[in-house]
Short mmCIF file of C-alpha atoms in Angstrom, two decimals:
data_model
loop_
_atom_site.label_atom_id
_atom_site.label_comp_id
_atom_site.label_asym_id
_atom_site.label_seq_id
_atom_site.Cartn_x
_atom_site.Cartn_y
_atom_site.Cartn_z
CA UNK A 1 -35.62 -12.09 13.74
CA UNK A 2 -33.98 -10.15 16.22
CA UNK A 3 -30.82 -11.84 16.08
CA UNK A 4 -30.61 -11.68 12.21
CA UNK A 5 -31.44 -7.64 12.58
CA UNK A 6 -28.51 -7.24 14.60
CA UNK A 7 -25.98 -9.40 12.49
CA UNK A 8 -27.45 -7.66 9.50
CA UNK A 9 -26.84 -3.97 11.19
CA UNK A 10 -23.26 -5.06 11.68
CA UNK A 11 -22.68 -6.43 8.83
CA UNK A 12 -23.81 -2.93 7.32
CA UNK A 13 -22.36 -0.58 10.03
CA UNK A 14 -18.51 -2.20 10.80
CA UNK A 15 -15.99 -0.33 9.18
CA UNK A 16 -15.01 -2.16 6.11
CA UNK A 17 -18.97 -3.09 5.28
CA UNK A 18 -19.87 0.38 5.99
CA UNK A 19 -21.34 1.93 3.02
CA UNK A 20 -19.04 5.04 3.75
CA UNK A 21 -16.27 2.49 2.83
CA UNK A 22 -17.62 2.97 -0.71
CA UNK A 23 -17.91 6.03 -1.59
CA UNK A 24 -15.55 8.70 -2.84
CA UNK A 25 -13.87 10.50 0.48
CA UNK A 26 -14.79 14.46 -0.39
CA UNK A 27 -11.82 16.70 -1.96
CA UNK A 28 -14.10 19.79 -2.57
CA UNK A 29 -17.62 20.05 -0.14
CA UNK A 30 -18.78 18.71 2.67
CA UNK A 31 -20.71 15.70 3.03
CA UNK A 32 -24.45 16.34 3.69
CA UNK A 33 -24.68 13.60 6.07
CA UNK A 34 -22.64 12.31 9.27
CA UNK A 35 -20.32 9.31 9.65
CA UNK A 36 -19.88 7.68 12.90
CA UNK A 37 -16.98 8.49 14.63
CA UNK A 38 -15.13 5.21 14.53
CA UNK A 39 -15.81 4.82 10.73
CA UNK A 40 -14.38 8.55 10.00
CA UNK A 41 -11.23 7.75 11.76
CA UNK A 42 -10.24 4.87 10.02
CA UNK A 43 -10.77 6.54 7.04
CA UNK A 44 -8.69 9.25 8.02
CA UNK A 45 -6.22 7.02 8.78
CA UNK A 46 -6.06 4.81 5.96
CA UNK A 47 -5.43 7.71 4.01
CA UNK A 48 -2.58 9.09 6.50
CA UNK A 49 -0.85 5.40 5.82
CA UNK A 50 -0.15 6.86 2.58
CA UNK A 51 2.66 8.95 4.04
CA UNK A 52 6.04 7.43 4.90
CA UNK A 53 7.45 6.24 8.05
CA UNK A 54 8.29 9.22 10.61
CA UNK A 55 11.33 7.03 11.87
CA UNK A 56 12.83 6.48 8.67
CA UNK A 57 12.62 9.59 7.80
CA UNK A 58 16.52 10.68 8.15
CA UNK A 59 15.79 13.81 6.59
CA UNK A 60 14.35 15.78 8.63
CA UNK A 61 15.15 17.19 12.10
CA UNK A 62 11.92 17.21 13.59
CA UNK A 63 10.81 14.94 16.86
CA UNK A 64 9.76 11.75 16.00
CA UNK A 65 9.37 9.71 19.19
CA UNK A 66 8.72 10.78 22.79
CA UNK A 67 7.90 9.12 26.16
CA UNK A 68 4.52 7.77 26.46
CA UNK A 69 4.01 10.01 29.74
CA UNK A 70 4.84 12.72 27.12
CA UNK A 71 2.68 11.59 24.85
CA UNK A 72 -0.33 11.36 27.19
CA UNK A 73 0.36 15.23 28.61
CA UNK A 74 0.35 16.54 25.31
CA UNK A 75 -2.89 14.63 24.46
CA UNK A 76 -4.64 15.41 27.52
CA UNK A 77 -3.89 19.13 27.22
CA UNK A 78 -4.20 19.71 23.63
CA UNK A 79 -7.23 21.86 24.56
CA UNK A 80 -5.30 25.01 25.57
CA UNK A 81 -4.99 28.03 23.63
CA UNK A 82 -1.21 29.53 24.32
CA UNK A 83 -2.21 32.52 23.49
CA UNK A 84 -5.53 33.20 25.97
CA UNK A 85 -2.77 33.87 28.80
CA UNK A 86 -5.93 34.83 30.85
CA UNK A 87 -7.51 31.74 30.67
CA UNK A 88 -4.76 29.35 31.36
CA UNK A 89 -2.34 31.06 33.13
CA UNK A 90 -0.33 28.16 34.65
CA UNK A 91 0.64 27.61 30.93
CA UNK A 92 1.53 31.28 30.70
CA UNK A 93 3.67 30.72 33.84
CA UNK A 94 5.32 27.37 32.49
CA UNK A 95 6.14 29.16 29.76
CA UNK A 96 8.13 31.87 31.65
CA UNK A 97 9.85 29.46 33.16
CA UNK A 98 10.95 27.69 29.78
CA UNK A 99 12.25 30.84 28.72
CA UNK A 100 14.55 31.50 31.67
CA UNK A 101 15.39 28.05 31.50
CA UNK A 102 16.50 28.35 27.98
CA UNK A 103 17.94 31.62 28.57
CA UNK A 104 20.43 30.68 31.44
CA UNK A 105 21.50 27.33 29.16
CA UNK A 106 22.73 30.21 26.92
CA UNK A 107 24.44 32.24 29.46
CA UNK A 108 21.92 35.21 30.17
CA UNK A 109 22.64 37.82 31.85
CA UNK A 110 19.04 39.05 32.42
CA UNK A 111 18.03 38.03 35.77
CA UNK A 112 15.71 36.74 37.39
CA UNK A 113 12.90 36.62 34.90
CA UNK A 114 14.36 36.86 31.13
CA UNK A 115 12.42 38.36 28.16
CA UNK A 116 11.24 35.90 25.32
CA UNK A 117 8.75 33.88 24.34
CA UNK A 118 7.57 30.15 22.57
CA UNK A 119 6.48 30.36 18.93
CA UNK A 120 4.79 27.51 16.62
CA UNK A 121 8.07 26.63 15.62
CA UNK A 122 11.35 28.16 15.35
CA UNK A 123 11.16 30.12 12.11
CA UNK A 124 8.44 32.28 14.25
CA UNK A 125 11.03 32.85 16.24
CA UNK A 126 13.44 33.87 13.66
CA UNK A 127 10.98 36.69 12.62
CA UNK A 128 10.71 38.02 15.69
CA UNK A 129 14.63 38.25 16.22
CA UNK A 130 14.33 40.19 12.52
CA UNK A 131 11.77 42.32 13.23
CA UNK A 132 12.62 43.19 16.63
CA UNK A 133 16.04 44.02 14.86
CA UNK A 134 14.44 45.79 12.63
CA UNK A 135 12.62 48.49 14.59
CA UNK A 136 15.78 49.11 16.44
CA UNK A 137 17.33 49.98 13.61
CA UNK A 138 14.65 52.54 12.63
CA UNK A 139 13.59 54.59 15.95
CA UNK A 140 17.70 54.98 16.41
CA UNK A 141 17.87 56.48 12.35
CA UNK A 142 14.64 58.99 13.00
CA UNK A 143 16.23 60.15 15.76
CA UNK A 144 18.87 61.07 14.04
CA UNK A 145 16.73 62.45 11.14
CA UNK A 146 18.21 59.70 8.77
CA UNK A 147 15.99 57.21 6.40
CA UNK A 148 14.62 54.33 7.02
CA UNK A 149 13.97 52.91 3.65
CA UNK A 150 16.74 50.74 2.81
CA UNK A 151 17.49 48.43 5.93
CA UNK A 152 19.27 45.63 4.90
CA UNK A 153 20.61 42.38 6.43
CA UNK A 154 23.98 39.60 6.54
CA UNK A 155 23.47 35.80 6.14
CA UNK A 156 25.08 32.71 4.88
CA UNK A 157 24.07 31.88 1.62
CA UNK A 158 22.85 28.27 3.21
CA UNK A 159 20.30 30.36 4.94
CA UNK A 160 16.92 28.76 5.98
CA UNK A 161 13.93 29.71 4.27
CA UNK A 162 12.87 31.90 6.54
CA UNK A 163 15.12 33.95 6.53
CA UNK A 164 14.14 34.50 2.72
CA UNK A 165 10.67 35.05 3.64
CA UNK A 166 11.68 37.85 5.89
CA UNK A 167 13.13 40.02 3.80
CA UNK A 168 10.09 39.84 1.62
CA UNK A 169 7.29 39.94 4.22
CA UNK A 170 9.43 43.46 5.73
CA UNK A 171 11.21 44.41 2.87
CA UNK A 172 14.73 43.75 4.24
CA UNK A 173 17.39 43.04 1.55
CA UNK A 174 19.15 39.83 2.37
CA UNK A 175 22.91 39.99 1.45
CA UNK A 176 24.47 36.58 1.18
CA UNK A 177 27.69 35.61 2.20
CA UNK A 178 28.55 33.05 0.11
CA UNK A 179 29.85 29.61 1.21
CA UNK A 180 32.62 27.73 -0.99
CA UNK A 181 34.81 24.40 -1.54
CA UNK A 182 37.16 26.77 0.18
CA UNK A 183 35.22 28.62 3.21
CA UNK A 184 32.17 26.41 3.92
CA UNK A 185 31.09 28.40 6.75
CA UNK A 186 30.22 32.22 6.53
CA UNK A 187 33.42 33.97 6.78
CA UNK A 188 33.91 36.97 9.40
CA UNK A 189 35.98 39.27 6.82
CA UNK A 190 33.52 38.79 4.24
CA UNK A 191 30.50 39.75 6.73
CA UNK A 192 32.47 42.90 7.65
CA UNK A 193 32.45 43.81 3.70
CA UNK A 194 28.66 43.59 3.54
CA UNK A 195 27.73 45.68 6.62
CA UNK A 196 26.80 49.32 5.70
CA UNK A 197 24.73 51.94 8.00
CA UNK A 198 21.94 50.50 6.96
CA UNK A 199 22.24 46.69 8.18
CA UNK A 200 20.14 45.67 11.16
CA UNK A 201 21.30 42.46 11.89
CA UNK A 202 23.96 39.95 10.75
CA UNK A 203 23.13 36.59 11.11
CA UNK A 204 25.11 33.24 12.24
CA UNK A 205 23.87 30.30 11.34
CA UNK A 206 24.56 27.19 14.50
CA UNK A 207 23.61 23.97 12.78
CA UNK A 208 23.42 25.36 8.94
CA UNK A 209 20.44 23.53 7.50
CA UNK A 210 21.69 22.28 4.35
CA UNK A 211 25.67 21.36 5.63
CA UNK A 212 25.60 20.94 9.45
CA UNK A 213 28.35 23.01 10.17
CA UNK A 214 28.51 26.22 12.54
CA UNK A 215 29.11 29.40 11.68
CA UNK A 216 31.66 31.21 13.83
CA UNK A 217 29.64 33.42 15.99
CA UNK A 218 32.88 34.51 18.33
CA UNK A 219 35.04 35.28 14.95
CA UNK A 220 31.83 37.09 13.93
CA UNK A 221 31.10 39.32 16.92
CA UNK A 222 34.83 40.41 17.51
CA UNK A 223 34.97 41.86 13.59
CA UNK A 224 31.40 43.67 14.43
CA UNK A 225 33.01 45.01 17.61
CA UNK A 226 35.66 46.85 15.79
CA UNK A 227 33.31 47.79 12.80
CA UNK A 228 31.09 49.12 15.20
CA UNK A 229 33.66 50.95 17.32
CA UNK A 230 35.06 52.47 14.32
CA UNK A 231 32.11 53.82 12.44
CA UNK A 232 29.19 54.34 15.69
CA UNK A 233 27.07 51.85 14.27
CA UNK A 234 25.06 49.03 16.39
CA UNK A 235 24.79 46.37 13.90
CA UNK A 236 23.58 43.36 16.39
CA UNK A 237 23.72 39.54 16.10
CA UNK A 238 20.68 37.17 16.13
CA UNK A 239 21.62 33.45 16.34
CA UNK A 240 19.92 31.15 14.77
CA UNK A 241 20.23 28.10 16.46
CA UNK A 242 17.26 26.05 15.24
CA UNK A 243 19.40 22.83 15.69
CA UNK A 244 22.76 23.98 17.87
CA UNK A 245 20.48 25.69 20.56
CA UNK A 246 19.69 22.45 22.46
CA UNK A 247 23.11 20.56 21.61
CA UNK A 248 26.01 22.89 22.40
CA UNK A 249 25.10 23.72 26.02
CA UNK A 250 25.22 20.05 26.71
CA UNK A 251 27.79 18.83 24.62
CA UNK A 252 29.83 21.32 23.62
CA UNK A 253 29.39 24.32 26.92
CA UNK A 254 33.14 25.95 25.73
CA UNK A 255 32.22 26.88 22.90
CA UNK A 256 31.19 30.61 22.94
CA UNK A 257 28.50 31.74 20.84
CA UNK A 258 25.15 32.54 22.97
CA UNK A 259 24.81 35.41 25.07
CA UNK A 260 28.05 35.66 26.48
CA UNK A 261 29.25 37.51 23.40
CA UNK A 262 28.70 41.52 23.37
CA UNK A 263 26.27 41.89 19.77
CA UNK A 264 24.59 38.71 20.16
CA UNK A 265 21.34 40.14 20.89
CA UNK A 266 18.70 37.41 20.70
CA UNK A 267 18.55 33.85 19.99
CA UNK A 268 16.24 31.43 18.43
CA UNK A 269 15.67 27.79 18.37
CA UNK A 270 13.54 25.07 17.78
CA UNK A 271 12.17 22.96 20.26
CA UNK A 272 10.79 20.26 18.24
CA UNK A 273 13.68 19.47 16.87
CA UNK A 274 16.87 18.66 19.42
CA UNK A 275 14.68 19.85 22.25
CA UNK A 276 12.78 16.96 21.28
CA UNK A 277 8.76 17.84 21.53
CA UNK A 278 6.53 17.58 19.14
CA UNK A 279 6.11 19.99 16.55
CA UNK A 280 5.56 22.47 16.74
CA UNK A 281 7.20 24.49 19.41
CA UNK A 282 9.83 27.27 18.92
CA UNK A 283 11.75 29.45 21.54
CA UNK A 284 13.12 33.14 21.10
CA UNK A 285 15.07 35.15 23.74
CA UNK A 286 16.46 38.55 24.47
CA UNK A 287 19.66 39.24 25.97
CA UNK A 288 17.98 42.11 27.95
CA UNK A 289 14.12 43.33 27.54
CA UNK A 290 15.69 46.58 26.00
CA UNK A 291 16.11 44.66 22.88
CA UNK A 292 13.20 43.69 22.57
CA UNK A 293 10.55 47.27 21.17
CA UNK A 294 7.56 47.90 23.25
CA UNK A 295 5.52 47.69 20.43
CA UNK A 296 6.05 44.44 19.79
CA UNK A 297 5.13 43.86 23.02
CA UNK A 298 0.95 43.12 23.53
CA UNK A 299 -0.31 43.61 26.90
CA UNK A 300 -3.20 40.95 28.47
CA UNK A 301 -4.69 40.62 31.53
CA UNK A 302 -3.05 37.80 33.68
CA UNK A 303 -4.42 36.96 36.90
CA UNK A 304 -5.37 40.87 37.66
CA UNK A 305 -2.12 42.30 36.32
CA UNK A 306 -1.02 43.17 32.69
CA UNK A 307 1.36 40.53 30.85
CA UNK A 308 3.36 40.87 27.98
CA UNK A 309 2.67 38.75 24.87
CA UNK A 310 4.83 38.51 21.79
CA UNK A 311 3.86 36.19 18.71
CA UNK A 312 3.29 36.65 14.77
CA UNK A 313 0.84 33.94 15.25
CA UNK A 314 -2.28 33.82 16.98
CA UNK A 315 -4.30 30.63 18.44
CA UNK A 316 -2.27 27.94 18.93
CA UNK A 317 -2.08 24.43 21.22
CA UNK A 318 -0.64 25.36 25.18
CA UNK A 319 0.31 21.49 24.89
CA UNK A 320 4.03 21.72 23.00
CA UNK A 321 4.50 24.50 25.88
CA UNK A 322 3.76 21.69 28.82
CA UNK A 323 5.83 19.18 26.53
CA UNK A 324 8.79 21.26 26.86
CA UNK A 325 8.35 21.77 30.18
CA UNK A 326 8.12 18.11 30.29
CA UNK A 327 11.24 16.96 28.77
CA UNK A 328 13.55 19.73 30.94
CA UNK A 329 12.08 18.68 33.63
CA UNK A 330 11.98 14.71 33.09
CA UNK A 331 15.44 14.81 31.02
CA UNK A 332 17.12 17.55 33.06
CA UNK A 333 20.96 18.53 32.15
CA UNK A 334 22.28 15.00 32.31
CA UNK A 335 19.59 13.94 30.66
CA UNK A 336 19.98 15.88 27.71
CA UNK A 337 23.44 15.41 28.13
CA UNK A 338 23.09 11.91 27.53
CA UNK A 339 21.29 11.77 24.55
CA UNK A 340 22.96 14.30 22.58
CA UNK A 341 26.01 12.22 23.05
CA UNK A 342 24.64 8.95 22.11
CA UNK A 343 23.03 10.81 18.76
CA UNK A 344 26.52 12.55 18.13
CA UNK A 345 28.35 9.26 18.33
CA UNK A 346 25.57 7.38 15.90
CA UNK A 347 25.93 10.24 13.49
CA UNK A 348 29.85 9.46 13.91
CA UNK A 349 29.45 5.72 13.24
CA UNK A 350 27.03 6.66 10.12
CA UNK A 351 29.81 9.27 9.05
CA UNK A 352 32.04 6.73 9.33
CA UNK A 353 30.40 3.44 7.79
CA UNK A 354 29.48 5.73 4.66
CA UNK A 355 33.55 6.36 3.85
CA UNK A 356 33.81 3.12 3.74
CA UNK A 357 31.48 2.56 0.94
CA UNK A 358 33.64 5.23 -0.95
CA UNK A 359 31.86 8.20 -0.08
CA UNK A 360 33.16 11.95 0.30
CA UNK A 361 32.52 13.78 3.59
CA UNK A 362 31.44 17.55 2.56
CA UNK A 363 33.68 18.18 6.05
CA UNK A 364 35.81 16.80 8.49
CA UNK A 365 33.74 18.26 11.19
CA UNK A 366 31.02 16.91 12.94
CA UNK A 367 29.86 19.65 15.50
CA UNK A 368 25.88 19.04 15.07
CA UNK A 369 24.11 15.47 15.01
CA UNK A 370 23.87 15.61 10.66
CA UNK A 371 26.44 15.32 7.86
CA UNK A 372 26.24 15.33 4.17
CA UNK A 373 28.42 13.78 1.81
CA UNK A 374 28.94 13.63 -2.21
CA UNK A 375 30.22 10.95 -4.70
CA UNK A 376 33.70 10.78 -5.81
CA UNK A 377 34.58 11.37 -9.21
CA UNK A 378 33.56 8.23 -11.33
CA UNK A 379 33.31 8.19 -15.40
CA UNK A 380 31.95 4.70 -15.30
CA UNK A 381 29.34 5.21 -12.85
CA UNK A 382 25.81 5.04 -14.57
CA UNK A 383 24.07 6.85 -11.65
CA UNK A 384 23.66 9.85 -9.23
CA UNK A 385 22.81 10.63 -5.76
CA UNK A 386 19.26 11.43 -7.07
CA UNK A 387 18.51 7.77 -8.06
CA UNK A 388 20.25 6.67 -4.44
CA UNK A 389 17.54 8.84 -2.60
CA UNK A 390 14.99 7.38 -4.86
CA UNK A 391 15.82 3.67 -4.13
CA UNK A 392 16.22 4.18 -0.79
CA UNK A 393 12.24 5.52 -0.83
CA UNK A 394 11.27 1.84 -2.04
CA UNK A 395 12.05 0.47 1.71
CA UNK A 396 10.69 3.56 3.58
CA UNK A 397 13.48 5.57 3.88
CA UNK A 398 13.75 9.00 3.54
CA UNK A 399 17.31 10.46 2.13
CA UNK A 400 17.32 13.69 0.29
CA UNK A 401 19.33 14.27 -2.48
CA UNK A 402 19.98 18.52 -3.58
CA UNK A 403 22.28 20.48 -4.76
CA UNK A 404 24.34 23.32 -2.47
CA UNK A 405 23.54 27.18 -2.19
CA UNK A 406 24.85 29.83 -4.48
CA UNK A 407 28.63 29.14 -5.52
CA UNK A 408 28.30 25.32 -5.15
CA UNK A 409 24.99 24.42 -7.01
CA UNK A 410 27.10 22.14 -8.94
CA UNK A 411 27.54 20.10 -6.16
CA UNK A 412 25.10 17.34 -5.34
CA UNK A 413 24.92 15.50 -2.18
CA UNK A 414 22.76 13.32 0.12
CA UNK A 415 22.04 14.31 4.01
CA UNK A 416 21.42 12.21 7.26
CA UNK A 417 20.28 13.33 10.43
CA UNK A 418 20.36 11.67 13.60
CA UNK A 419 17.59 12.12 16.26
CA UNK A 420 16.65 10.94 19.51
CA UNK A 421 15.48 6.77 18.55
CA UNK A 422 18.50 6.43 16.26
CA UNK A 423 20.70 3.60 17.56
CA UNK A 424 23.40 1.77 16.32
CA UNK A 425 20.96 -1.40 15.25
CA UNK A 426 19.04 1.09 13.59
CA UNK A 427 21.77 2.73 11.47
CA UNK A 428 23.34 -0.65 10.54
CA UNK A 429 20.29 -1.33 8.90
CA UNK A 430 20.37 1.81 7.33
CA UNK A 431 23.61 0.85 6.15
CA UNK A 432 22.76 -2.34 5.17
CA UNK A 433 19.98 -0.67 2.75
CA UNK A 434 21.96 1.80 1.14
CA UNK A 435 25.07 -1.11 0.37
CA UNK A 436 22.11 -3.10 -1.23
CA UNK A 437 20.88 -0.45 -3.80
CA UNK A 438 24.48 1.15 -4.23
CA UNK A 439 25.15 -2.39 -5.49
CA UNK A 440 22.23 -2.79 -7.71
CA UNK A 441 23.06 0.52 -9.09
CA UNK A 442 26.73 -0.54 -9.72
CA UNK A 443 25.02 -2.91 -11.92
CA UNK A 444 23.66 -0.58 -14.29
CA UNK A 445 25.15 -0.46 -17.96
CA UNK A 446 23.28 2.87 -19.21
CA UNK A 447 23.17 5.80 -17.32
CA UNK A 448 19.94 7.11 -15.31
CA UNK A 449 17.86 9.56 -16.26
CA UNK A 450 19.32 12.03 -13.70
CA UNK A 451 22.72 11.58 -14.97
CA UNK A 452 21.68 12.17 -18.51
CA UNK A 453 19.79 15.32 -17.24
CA UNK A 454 22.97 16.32 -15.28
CA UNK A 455 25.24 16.10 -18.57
CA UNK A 456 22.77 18.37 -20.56
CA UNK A 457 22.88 20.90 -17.35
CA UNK A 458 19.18 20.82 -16.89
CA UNK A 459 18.11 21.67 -13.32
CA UNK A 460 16.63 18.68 -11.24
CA UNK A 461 13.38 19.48 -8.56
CA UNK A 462 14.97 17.11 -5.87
CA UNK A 463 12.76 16.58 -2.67
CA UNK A 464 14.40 18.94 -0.88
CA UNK A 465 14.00 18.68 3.35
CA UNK A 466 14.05 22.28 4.93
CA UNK A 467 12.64 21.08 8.64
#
């Protein structure tokens, strides 16, 4: 009897015979009663299956693979609370050091101990670069007695959401400087045409989401240097270099655009993207703490003396902090180096493989690990980019197909980016996927849906990648 008791319990208790495995997993209340712990996570992670493949996901820029020593640090210290400074103030202190770190890669002149902070990811940080901007802008106009009530500010019209979400959440008008077939970066004269009295910030784009490309942050600072010589004003730079932040110091150090530049002001970037953590972990800094308002600065007890603490966000995992620390440490400059190069080069060998199948390269250029590219001109092709994408989904992949920002929204293409744990064997059978459904397309003797849809100018809701 005993024996038949226990078979029977298992029977009823393993995962797949449990009786959770037949009900309905709650969408709207809580269940009354528990589920053992074991059953709940493979639940949990049946559902989560659902989801596609995080490595063949060429989309997006985000980290997809780290060290298993990584791995284990973050899991093992996914307890801390980044912002309780107090409480875990070794975190605080690797922290610091991550910032000055980040701040001498980009040629600080702040020393020892630089101002700036980590976010939850870098569009945090691209907030705080606004708003700090922002409140500059206003204590210099009242003390002049001047308004304050129509601050506005410059960016390419490839701008990152975030940006967009700024100038609603602090009622900032965003001027666009619109990219073309012609000027595909944002153009220095036509920034200088924008600013008025009343712009806080212009804002240089290095790795522009939606192309790749750079923005010319030199060309950019030495028209605002005149413009501001001529007129008085103190319109500043903030870089956003979500992407470029953690490949140009390693691949590319000539190339000036970081702090070595008189109105670049403050810089963001992401460090779960080419910094290569886990999301998510973001990174702002200063070029000097006089940038940066005292109110925006919150003072906490840490270790018996007041530290600063700047964030939009509250709570959030220490762990991504110790990551980061992790990698520069673990990686160090040659390191980095390294991989950036071998990415770079993969992303050259995609570029390339991809002209060969009769593709158009939006650019020549190649400065960031990413590209896009269109279709030529075909009358007897039955399909569009949009269909590609959606082929490519039936093996795992992820592709996105969109159209381009204001000026070129005509213009459809498809986008690849290469992270850390792309090799070559791994883009050859990228390649190898995308010749296979290019050629079952080819077959096609009426046109797609999309292409139909195209022809009667109705707008397409592509998947459209912003991280």
């Amino acid at each position: 009897m005993k024996n038949n008791k226990t078979k029977r319990d298992i029977a009823t208790t393993s995962i797949y015979g449990s009786s959770e495995e037949m009900r309905t997993a709650p969408k709207t209340e809580i269940p009354k009663y528990p589920t053992e712990p074991r059953i709940a996570y493979q639940l949990v992670k049946d559902e989560a299956m659902l989801d596609g493949n995080a490595r063949l996901n060429m989309a997006t820029f985000v980290t997809t693979w780290m060290d298993e020593y990584a791995t284990k640090l973050m899991t093992e210290t996914m307890d801390k609370n980044m912002v309780d400074k107090s409480e875990y103030p070794q975190t605080a202190e690797i922290e610091r050091r991550c910032v000055n770190i980040m701040a001498n890669l980009w040629n600080s002149p702040e020393k020892p101990n630089c101002t700036g902070a980590s976010t939850i990811g870098s569009s945090e940080a691209c907030m705080l670069g606004g708003l700090a901007a922002l409140k500059r802008w206003k204590k210099a106009r009242k003390a002049k007695g001047l308004p304050t009530d129509n601050p506005n500010f410059i960016i390419s019209s490839a701008f990152q959401v975030v940006w967009e979400k700024f100038s609603h959440y602090w009622d900032v008008e965003m001027r666009t400087v619109p990219i073309s077939a012609k000027k595909i970066t944002m153009d220095a004269d036509d920034v200088i045409k924008l600013c008025d009295e009343n712009t806080i910030l212009v804002v240089p784009i290095l790795g522009v989401t939606l192309t790749g490309l750079n923005d010319d942050v030199k060309k950019i600072n030495d028209k605002l240097d005149k413009l501001n010589k001529k007129t008085g004003w103190n319109i500043a730079i903030h870089v956003d270099a979500a992407s470029g932040g953690f490949i140009h110091p390693f691949v590319n150090p000539d190339l000036i655009w970081d702090f070595r530049l008189k109105w670049v002001y403050s810089i963001s970037t992401s460090g779960h993207k080419f910094g290569m953590v886990y999301p998510g972990i973001g990174w702002i800094v200063w070029k000097d703490k006089k940038y940066l308002p005292d109110d925006m600065v919150f003072q906490v007890n840490y270790l018996g003396s007041e530290v600063g603490t700047i964030s939009i966000n509250f709570s959030r995992p220490g762990n991504q902090v110790l990551a980061q620390y992790f990698q520069l440490i673990h990686l160090g400059f040659e390191g980095y180096k390294t991989i950036q190069t071998n990415i770079l080069k993969v992303c050259k060998y995609l570029r390339d493989r991809l002209v060969k199948l009769n593709f158009s390269m939006f650019s020549k250029d190649l400065p960031n690990p990413l590209f896009i590219w269109t279709l030529k001109p075909d009358p007897k092709r039955n399909w569009t980019l949009y269909d590609l994408s959606d082929r490519m989904t039936m093996d795992g992949w992820q592709i996105p197909a969109y159209t381009l920002s204001k000026d070129l929204e005509d213009v459809i293409v498809m986008r690849i980016v290469v992270r850390q744990g792309t090799g070559i064997d791994y883009a050859n059978l990228l390649i190898e996927n995308l010749q296979r459904h290019i050629d079952i397309l080819n077959k096609l003797e009426k046109s797609t849906e999309s292409l139909l849809a195209i022809r009667r100018n109705e707008i397409i809701k592509p998947r459209i990648f912003h991280h």
